[in-house]
Short mmCIF file of C-alpha atoms in Angstrom, two decimals:
data_model
loop_
_atom_site.label_atom_id
_atom_site.label_comp_id
_atom_site.label_asym_id
_atom_site.label_seq_id
_atom_site.Cartn_x
_atom_site.Cartn_y
_atom_site.Cartn_z
CA MET H 1 0.00 0.00 0.00
CA ILE H 2 1.74 3.14 -0.82
CA THR H 3 1.91 7.14 2.10
CA ARG H 4 2.11 10.82 1.57
CA LYS H 5 -0.12 9.98 -1.36
CA ARG H 6 -1.91 13.00 -2.71
CA LEU H 7 -4.60 11.38 -4.89
CA ALA H 8 -5.93 13.32 -7.87
CA ALA H 9 -9.00 15.38 -6.96
CA GLY H 10 -11.10 13.88 -9.70
CA VAL H 11 -10.87 10.41 -8.17
CA CYS H 12 -11.48 11.28 -4.51
CA GLY H 13 -15.23 10.70 -4.66
CA LEU H 14 -14.75 7.38 -6.43
CA LEU H 15 -12.22 6.16 -3.90
CA ALA H 16 -14.46 7.22 -1.00
CA ALA H 17 -17.32 5.17 -2.44
CA MET H 18 -15.05 2.20 -3.04
CA THR H 19 -13.73 2.34 0.51
CA VAL H 20 -17.22 1.45 1.73
CA ALA H 21 -17.77 -1.08 -1.00
CA LEU H 22 -14.45 -2.78 -0.37
CA ALA H 23 -14.95 -3.24 3.37
CA PRO H 24 -13.35 -6.59 4.26
CA THR H 25 -15.58 -9.63 3.87
CA PRO H 26 -14.66 -13.31 3.95
CA ALA H 27 -14.60 -13.42 0.17
CA SER H 28 -12.77 -10.15 -0.42
CA ALA H 29 -9.41 -10.23 -2.13
CA GLY H 30 -6.66 -8.85 0.02
CA GLU H 31 -8.38 -9.37 3.36
CA PRO H 32 -5.86 -9.72 6.19
CA ASP H 33 -5.85 -13.02 8.03
CA ALA H 34 -7.66 -12.46 11.34
CA LYS H 35 -5.32 -14.96 13.05
CA SER H 36 -2.14 -13.18 11.96
CA SER H 37 -0.67 -10.52 14.21
CA PRO H 38 0.76 -7.32 12.76
CA LYS H 39 4.55 -7.09 12.93
CA VAL H 40 6.71 -4.02 13.54
CA GLU H 41 10.48 -3.72 13.76
CA LEU H 42 12.00 -0.54 15.18
CA THR H 43 15.33 -0.05 13.41
CA LEU H 44 17.60 2.37 15.30
CA ASP H 45 20.78 4.10 14.16
CA VAL H 46 23.43 3.73 16.88
CA SER H 47 26.31 5.24 14.89
CA GLY H 48 28.82 7.63 16.40
CA SER H 49 26.93 10.75 15.35
CA MET H 50 24.15 9.84 17.80
CA ARG H 51 26.41 11.20 20.58
CA ALA H 52 25.61 14.79 19.52
CA ARG H 53 23.84 16.65 22.34
CA ASP H 54 21.33 18.77 20.43
CA ILE H 55 17.88 17.36 21.24
CA ASP H 56 16.29 19.03 24.25
CA GLY H 57 19.67 19.37 25.99
CA GLN H 58 20.53 15.68 25.76
CA SER H 59 22.22 13.41 23.26
CA ARG H 60 20.34 12.00 20.29
CA MET H 61 20.91 8.52 21.72
CA ALA H 62 19.41 9.49 25.08
CA ALA H 63 16.39 11.01 23.35
CA ALA H 64 15.89 7.82 21.34
CA LYS H 65 16.15 5.64 24.45
CA GLN H 66 13.64 7.79 26.32
CA ALA H 67 11.22 7.68 23.40
CA PHE H 68 11.64 3.91 23.03
CA ASN H 69 10.90 3.27 26.70
CA GLU H 70 7.68 5.23 26.54
CA VAL H 71 6.64 3.61 23.25
CA LEU H 72 7.32 0.10 24.60
CA ASP H 73 4.94 0.77 27.48
CA ALA H 74 2.12 1.54 25.04
CA VAL H 75 2.57 -1.16 22.37
CA PRO H 76 -0.82 -2.86 21.68
CA ASP H 77 -0.94 -6.46 22.88
CA GLU H 78 -1.75 -7.79 19.41
CA VAL H 79 1.40 -6.30 17.84
CA GLN H 80 4.53 -8.43 17.50
CA LEU H 81 7.44 -6.04 17.92
CA GLY H 82 11.18 -6.37 17.39
CA ILE H 83 14.20 -4.06 17.54
CA ARG H 84 17.16 -3.96 15.14
CA THR H 85 20.23 -1.76 15.36
CA LEU H 86 22.76 -0.46 12.87
CA GLY H 87 26.23 0.72 13.79
CA ALA H 88 25.96 -0.51 17.37
CA ASN H 89 28.84 -2.96 17.73
CA TYR H 90 31.90 -2.30 15.56
CA HIS H 91 34.32 0.31 16.94
CA GLY H 92 36.99 0.13 14.24
CA GLU H 93 37.73 2.02 11.03
CA ASP H 94 37.44 -0.87 8.56
CA ARG H 95 34.62 0.23 6.28
CA LYS H 96 33.84 -3.25 4.97
CA VAL H 97 33.36 -4.55 8.50
CA GLY H 98 31.48 -1.45 9.66
CA CYS H 99 29.03 -1.72 6.77
CA LYS H 100 27.97 -5.16 7.99
CA ASP H 101 27.27 -3.91 11.51
CA THR H 102 23.56 -4.53 11.89
CA ARG H 103 21.89 -7.05 14.19
CA GLN H 104 18.57 -7.87 15.76
CA LEU H 105 18.58 -6.57 19.32
CA TYR H 106 15.18 -7.99 20.24
CA PRO H 107 13.37 -10.64 18.14
CA VAL H 108 10.02 -9.95 16.50
CA GLY H 109 7.31 -11.56 18.61
CA PRO H 110 5.12 -11.05 21.67
CA LEU H 111 6.63 -8.19 23.64
CA ASP H 112 8.30 -8.60 27.01
CA ARG H 113 8.54 -4.93 27.92
CA THR H 114 11.13 -5.36 30.69
CA GLU H 115 13.42 -7.43 28.50
CA ALA H 116 13.10 -5.03 25.55
CA LYS H 117 13.86 -1.99 27.73
CA THR H 118 16.90 -3.73 29.20
CA ALA H 119 18.21 -4.42 25.71
CA VAL H 120 17.73 -0.78 24.66
CA ALA H 121 19.50 0.46 27.79
CA THR H 122 22.73 -1.32 26.75
CA LEU H 123 23.09 0.65 23.51
CA SER H 124 25.95 3.10 23.08
CA PRO H 125 26.75 5.17 19.94
CA THR H 126 29.56 3.39 18.14
CA GLY H 127 30.05 2.94 14.43
CA TRP H 128 28.90 3.33 10.85
CA THR H 129 25.47 3.86 9.27
CA PRO H 130 24.67 0.80 7.11
CA ILE H 131 21.04 1.64 6.32
CA GLY H 132 20.82 -0.61 3.25
CA PRO H 133 21.99 -3.79 5.05
CA ALA H 134 19.76 -2.92 8.03
CA LEU H 135 16.69 -2.70 5.78
CA LEU H 136 17.50 -6.07 4.24
CA GLY H 137 17.92 -7.58 7.69
CA ALA H 138 14.69 -6.06 8.98
CA ALA H 139 12.76 -7.32 5.96
CA ASP H 140 14.05 -10.81 6.67
CA ASP H 141 13.08 -10.46 10.35
CA LEU H 142 9.47 -9.69 9.36
CA LYS H 143 8.97 -12.61 6.96
CA GLY H 144 5.78 -14.63 7.18
CA GLY H 145 2.14 -13.92 7.94
CA ASP H 146 -0.54 -12.05 6.05
CA ALA H 147 -1.04 -9.15 8.46
CA SER H 148 0.58 -5.72 8.10
CA ARG H 149 4.36 -5.46 8.40
CA ARG H 150 6.17 -2.23 9.11
CA ILE H 151 9.77 -1.11 9.55
CA VAL H 152 10.25 2.13 11.50
CA LEU H 153 13.73 3.44 10.65
CA ILE H 154 15.20 6.10 12.95
CA THR H 155 18.48 7.72 11.97
CA ASP H 156 20.30 11.04 12.18
CA GLY H 157 22.32 10.69 8.98
CA GLU H 158 22.44 9.24 5.50
CA ASP H 159 23.85 5.83 4.67
CA THR H 160 27.65 5.64 4.77
CA CYS H 161 27.94 2.29 2.99
CA ALA H 162 27.44 3.07 -0.71
CA PRO H 163 27.29 1.65 -3.36
CA LEU H 164 24.45 -0.32 -1.73
CA ASP H 165 21.82 2.39 -2.31
CA PRO H 166 19.12 2.31 0.42
CA CYS H 167 16.56 3.74 -2.03
CA GLN H 168 17.19 0.88 -4.44
CA VAL H 169 17.05 -1.60 -1.56
CA ALA H 170 13.63 -0.20 -0.61
CA ARG H 171 12.41 -0.48 -4.22
CA ASP H 172 13.62 -4.07 -4.41
CA ILE H 173 11.80 -4.89 -1.16
CA ALA H 174 8.61 -3.30 -2.50
CA ALA H 175 8.95 -5.15 -5.80
CA LYS H 176 8.81 -8.51 -4.00
CA GLY H 177 5.12 -7.87 -3.37
CA ILE H 178 5.33 -8.67 0.34
CA HIS H 179 3.54 -5.42 1.28
CA LEU H 180 6.14 -4.27 3.78
CA THR H 181 6.03 -0.57 4.62
CA VAL H 182 9.08 1.43 5.67
CA ASP H 183 8.49 4.61 7.65
CA THR H 184 11.51 6.84 8.21
CA LEU H 185 12.28 9.40 10.89
CA GLY H 186 15.20 11.81 10.58
CA LEU H 187 16.72 13.29 13.74
CA LEU H 188 17.68 16.88 12.93
CA PRO H 189 18.35 15.83 9.31
CA ASP H 190 20.37 17.73 6.74
CA ALA H 191 19.19 17.99 3.12
CA LYS H 192 20.92 14.80 1.91
CA THR H 193 19.56 12.75 4.79
CA ARG H 194 16.09 14.16 4.27
CA ASN H 195 16.14 13.29 0.55
CA GLN H 196 17.39 9.76 1.16
CA LEU H 197 14.88 8.99 3.90
CA SER H 198 12.04 10.43 1.82
CA CYS H 199 13.07 8.23 -1.08
CA ILE H 200 13.10 5.10 1.11
CA ALA H 201 9.64 5.86 2.48
CA GLU H 202 8.12 6.69 -0.91
CA ALA H 203 9.44 3.47 -2.44
CA THR H 204 7.41 1.35 -0.01
CA GLY H 205 4.37 3.55 0.51
CA GLY H 206 5.61 4.76 3.89
CA THR H 207 6.00 8.18 5.46
CA TYR H 208 8.96 10.42 6.26
CA THR H 209 9.03 12.64 9.35
CA SER H 210 11.63 15.17 10.46
CA VAL H 211 12.12 15.13 14.24
CA GLN H 212 13.47 17.99 16.34
CA HIS H 213 12.38 17.05 19.86
CA THR H 214 12.05 13.96 22.06
CA LYS H 215 8.27 14.30 22.31
CA GLU H 216 7.96 14.42 18.53
CA LEU H 217 9.99 11.23 18.24
CA ARG H 218 7.97 9.44 20.90
CA ASP H 219 4.59 10.51 19.50
CA ARG H 220 5.46 9.61 15.92
CA VAL H 221 6.89 6.15 16.71
CA HIS H 222 3.88 5.42 18.93
CA GLN H 223 1.55 6.51 16.14
CA LEU H 224 3.24 4.25 13.59
CA VAL H 225 3.21 1.22 15.91
CA ASP H 226 -0.43 1.85 16.72
CA ARG H 227 -1.23 2.18 13.01
CA ALA H 228 0.14 -1.31 12.39
CA ALA H 229 -2.47 -2.73 14.77
CA ARG H 230 -5.37 -1.41 12.71
CA PRO H 231 -6.84 -3.94 10.28
CA VAL H 232 -6.26 -2.95 6.67
CA ALA H 233 -6.98 -4.47 3.29
CA THR H 234 -3.70 -5.83 2.00
CA PRO H 235 -3.43 -5.65 -1.81
CA VAL H 236 -3.15 -8.99 -3.58
CA ALA H 237 -0.12 -9.20 -5.85
CA THR H 238 -1.05 -9.76 -9.49
CA ALA H 239 0.67 -9.45 -12.85
CA GLY H 240 -0.98 -7.74 -15.78
CA THR H 241 -0.18 -8.86 -19.31
CA GLN H 242 0.58 -7.20 -22.64
CA GLN H 243 -2.83 -8.09 -24.12
CA CYS H 244 -6.34 -8.68 -22.82
CA ALA H 245 -6.70 -12.24 -24.12
CA ASP H 246 -4.37 -13.72 -21.51
CA ALA H 247 -4.83 -11.10 -18.77
CA PRO H 248 -5.61 -12.23 -15.20
CA LYS H 249 -9.31 -12.19 -14.31
CA LEU H 250 -9.87 -10.06 -11.21
CA LYS H 251 -12.64 -10.28 -8.65
CA PRO H 252 -13.67 -7.30 -6.51
CA GLY H 253 -10.74 -6.38 -4.31
CA LEU H 254 -7.46 -4.49 -4.03
CA TYR H 255 -4.48 -5.49 -6.18
CA SER H 256 -0.85 -4.46 -6.59
CA ASP H 257 1.46 -4.75 -9.57
CA ARG H 258 4.58 -3.19 -11.09
CA GLU H 259 4.59 -1.34 -14.40
CA LYS H 260 7.59 -0.25 -16.42
CA PHE H 261 7.92 3.32 -17.62
CA ALA H 262 5.48 4.05 -20.51
CA GLU H 263 4.06 0.52 -20.36
CA HIS H 264 0.53 -0.84 -20.94
CA ARG H 265 -0.81 -3.67 -18.78
CA TRP H 266 -4.12 -5.52 -19.09
CA TYR H 267 -6.54 -7.12 -16.64
CA ARG H 268 -10.05 -8.60 -17.02
CA VAL H 269 -13.23 -8.22 -14.96
CA ASP H 270 -16.60 -9.95 -15.47
CA VAL H 271 -19.66 -7.65 -15.32
CA ARG H 272 -23.21 -9.01 -15.50
CA PRO H 273 -26.21 -7.09 -16.90
CA GLY H 274 -27.60 -4.76 -14.25
CA GLN H 275 -24.21 -4.38 -12.53
CA GLU H 276 -21.75 -1.49 -12.49
CA LEU H 277 -17.98 -1.79 -12.64
CA ARG H 278 -16.06 0.71 -10.54
CA ALA H 279 -12.29 0.77 -10.85
CA SER H 280 -9.46 3.09 -9.88
CA VAL H 281 -5.72 2.94 -10.31
CA SER H 282 -2.86 4.72 -8.56
CA ILE H 283 0.73 4.76 -9.80
CA ALA H 284 3.43 5.99 -7.42
CA ALA H 285 6.47 7.94 -8.55
CA ASP H 286 8.87 6.29 -6.12
CA ARG H 287 11.94 7.87 -7.71
CA ALA H 288 12.90 11.03 -9.60
CA VAL H 289 10.88 11.35 -12.83
CA ASN H 290 10.69 13.87 -15.65
CA ASN H 291 7.96 16.48 -15.71
CA ASP H 292 4.83 15.85 -17.79
CA TYR H 293 3.39 12.44 -17.05
CA GLY H 294 0.01 10.79 -16.88
CA VAL H 295 -1.97 7.66 -16.12
CA LEU H 296 -4.77 6.11 -18.19
CA LEU H 297 -7.37 3.59 -17.02
CA ARG H 298 -9.35 2.35 -20.01
CA ALA H 299 -12.21 -0.16 -20.21
CA SER H 300 -12.91 -1.91 -23.50
CA THR H 301 -14.61 -4.99 -24.88
CA GLU H 302 -12.67 -8.15 -25.70
CA HIS H 303 -12.83 -7.07 -29.35
CA GLY H 304 -11.11 -3.77 -28.61
CA ARG H 305 -14.03 -1.34 -28.66
CA GLU H 306 -13.52 1.33 -26.03
CA ILE H 307 -16.30 1.61 -23.45
CA VAL H 308 -15.10 4.31 -21.08
CA ARG H 309 -11.82 5.76 -19.88
CA GLY H 310 -10.39 7.79 -17.03
CA ALA H 311 -7.18 9.79 -17.36
CA GLU H 312 -5.11 12.14 -15.24
CA ALA H 313 -1.98 14.11 -16.07
CA GLY H 314 0.57 16.02 -14.04
CA ASP H 315 3.45 18.43 -14.44
CA GLY H 316 6.02 18.53 -11.65
CA ARG H 317 6.96 16.36 -8.69
CA THR H 318 4.22 14.27 -7.07
CA ASP H 319 4.03 11.07 -5.09
CA VAL H 320 0.97 9.45 -6.66
CA ILE H 321 -1.19 10.04 -9.69
CA SER H 322 -4.57 8.35 -9.91
CA SER H 323 -7.54 7.88 -12.16
CA GLY H 324 -10.82 5.96 -12.11
CA LEU H 325 -13.87 4.98 -14.12
CA ARG H 326 -17.43 3.66 -13.82
CA TYR H 327 -19.18 1.39 -16.30
CA PRO H 328 -22.87 0.58 -15.71
CA LYS H 329 -24.04 -2.37 -17.83
CA ALA H 330 -27.69 -2.19 -18.85
CA PRO H 331 -30.03 -4.84 -17.43
CA SER H 332 -30.94 -7.78 -19.65
CA ASP H 333 -34.09 -7.37 -21.75
CA SER H 334 -34.95 -11.06 -21.47
CA ALA H 335 -37.33 -11.76 -18.58
CA ASP H 336 -36.73 -15.50 -18.90
CA ASP H 337 -32.99 -15.25 -18.42
CA ASP H 338 -32.41 -15.80 -14.68
CA ALA H 339 -28.63 -15.76 -14.97
CA PRO H 340 -27.61 -13.61 -17.93
CA ALA H 341 -24.11 -14.14 -19.22
CA ALA H 342 -21.42 -11.85 -17.90
CA GLU H 343 -19.49 -9.51 -20.17
CA THR H 344 -15.73 -9.64 -19.88
CA VAL H 345 -14.41 -6.09 -19.62
CA CYS H 346 -10.75 -5.48 -20.43
CA LEU H 347 -9.04 -2.95 -18.15
CA GLN H 348 -5.94 -1.28 -19.55
CA VAL H 349 -3.55 0.56 -17.23
CA SER H 350 -1.03 2.80 -18.99
CA ASN H 351 1.44 5.44 -17.87
CA SER H 352 3.50 8.12 -19.58
CA PHE H 353 6.27 8.42 -16.99
CA SER H 354 9.85 8.90 -18.08
CA ALA H 355 13.03 9.35 -16.05
CA PRO H 356 16.49 10.88 -16.43
CA ALA H 357 19.18 8.55 -17.77
CA SER H 358 20.81 8.36 -14.31
CA VAL H 359 17.66 6.90 -12.71
CA LYS H 360 17.22 3.13 -12.59
CA THR H 361 13.94 2.06 -14.16
CA ASP H 362 13.98 -1.45 -12.73
CA PRO H 363 11.91 -2.49 -10.85
CA GLY H 364 8.92 -0.78 -12.42
CA LEU H 365 6.65 1.75 -10.78
CA PRO H 366 4.27 0.46 -8.07
CA VAL H 367 0.65 0.16 -9.19
CA GLU H 368 -2.40 -0.23 -6.96
CA LEU H 369 -5.66 -1.23 -8.65
CA ALA H 370 -9.03 -1.23 -6.88
CA VAL H 371 -11.90 -3.14 -8.49
CA ASP H 372 -15.52 -3.38 -7.40
CA VAL H 373 -18.69 -4.66 -9.08
CA VAL H 374 -21.96 -3.44 -7.55
CA ASP H 375 -25.63 -3.35 -8.48
CA GLY H 376 -26.23 -0.82 -11.24
CA PRO H 377 -27.63 2.63 -10.38
CA ASP H 378 -31.41 2.99 -10.25
CA ASP H 379 -31.50 6.58 -9.02
CA ALA H 380 -32.08 9.21 -11.70
CA SER H 381 -29.84 11.59 -9.72
CA ASP H 382 -26.89 9.32 -10.44
CA ALA H 383 -25.16 10.35 -13.66
CA ALA H 384 -24.43 6.72 -14.43
CA PHE H 385 -28.20 6.06 -14.46
CA PHE H 386 -28.35 7.89 -17.77
CA GLY H 387 -25.39 6.04 -19.17
CA LEU H 388 -23.06 9.01 -18.88
CA GLY H 389 -20.33 6.58 -17.92
CA HIS H 390 -20.13 5.85 -21.65
CA GLY H 391 -19.51 9.50 -22.49
CA TRP H 392 -21.79 9.43 -25.55
CA TRP H 393 -24.92 10.56 -23.70
CA LEU H 394 -23.05 13.48 -22.23
CA LEU H 395 -21.67 14.45 -25.64
CA ALA H 396 -25.14 14.22 -27.21
CA ALA H 397 -26.68 16.27 -24.41
CA LEU H 398 -24.06 18.99 -24.80
CA ALA H 399 -24.50 19.03 -28.59
CA LEU H 400 -28.30 19.31 -28.31
CA THR H 401 -28.02 22.04 -25.71
CA GLY H 402 -25.63 23.96 -27.95
CA LEU H 403 -27.93 23.58 -30.98
CA LEU H 404 -31.01 24.78 -29.13
CA THR H 405 -29.11 27.69 -27.60
CA GLY H 406 -27.81 28.71 -31.04
CA LEU H 407 -31.27 28.56 -32.62
CA LEU H 408 -32.80 30.56 -29.79
CA TRP H 409 -30.08 33.20 -29.91
CA GLY H 410 -30.40 33.47 -33.70
CA TRP H 411 -34.17 33.93 -33.49
CA ILE H 412 -33.80 36.63 -30.83
CA SER H 413 -31.13 38.42 -32.88
CA ARG H 414 -33.29 38.42 -36.03
CA TRP H 415 -36.29 39.68 -34.03
CA ARG H 416 -34.25 42.56 -32.61
CA VAL H 417 -32.97 43.52 -36.07
CA THR H 418 -36.52 43.47 -37.46
CA VAL H 419 -37.80 45.65 -34.62
CA TRP H 420 -34.92 48.07 -35.11
CA ARG H 421 -35.61 48.44 -38.85
CA THR H 422 -39.32 48.91 -38.25
CA ASN H 423 -38.75 51.70 -35.78
#
């Protein structure tokens, strides 16, 4: 699931309606397993720079310990929590050794608050800042289960172990389709640190927060841990194809995929007479992209005739661009047909993103597709009731309105001219 997402205004109403329609049910795709507990791993930077005494008159390390102790007291019982460190053990100057310095301080599982606090109390600022290796280790710690999984990364500096790029590591983790979110917190960050942590968060649908005070750190970590305990619909990983004929057939639910730059991907949905298809797609720009981009969601028949489309374009930096559509299928005219045959609707998702030559385009951009099939509208106040989802009725209505307005204005103009000549 992808954060800091600023969805396009034209799709907000659609997504609000689909949120109700997609409320978890036993048959819903992407429903979290009720028996699985959410997992969170707090990943703390214990490098030498954490000795700096610039947070509320104490060191950054002391502020982190204080915040951790208060957060550990408030962790919900259903959350399995672990703690991982980076730069906590190696005191030397060997970069190769220092860049492997990450370990699990407290295993992910039911929380023993006293034991976890004791482990945190032993930490002392020491070494390097291997963020990339720490993310890989934390992802491995959180393996298994269908509930939400979240890494909360807390650091005061950027990674010091290039060429293993933490942003690329985050993209690779997201591309595995395991729905692991990384939230990042920067302690008094500089511009480079802020950019790197934002990139990591965006790649996995997480959030970035800049922290200046101990209370801010405590409140934000507590908020993120508490968020993990809330039941959410986890997108089901799917893989669109290059043509509709062999595209995966989707049921109502939430789905995730990856799409290359300027690629088209196809999916299929069955819609029966009297039903309405509602679909929306969001594509996240999880790395630097060129200006001028767009996303297209297009519904067509299996023979290629376009039914309806939704499109959105942007110019400038954004996190997410979204679009949606509605397709009401008319009820069957046959009264004897108790189970009319469903129509297979082809959904095409396309994007027009491009990136500078220095930006890696693999893996592709994260895609989230929401699909719902509901009873067709029967309220005349609903635009779809008139078939405006097709676009043709709207075009005809506008054309007729324009014709009548033109005729009326021409008649009035001629009448005024006649009156003027007479007088």
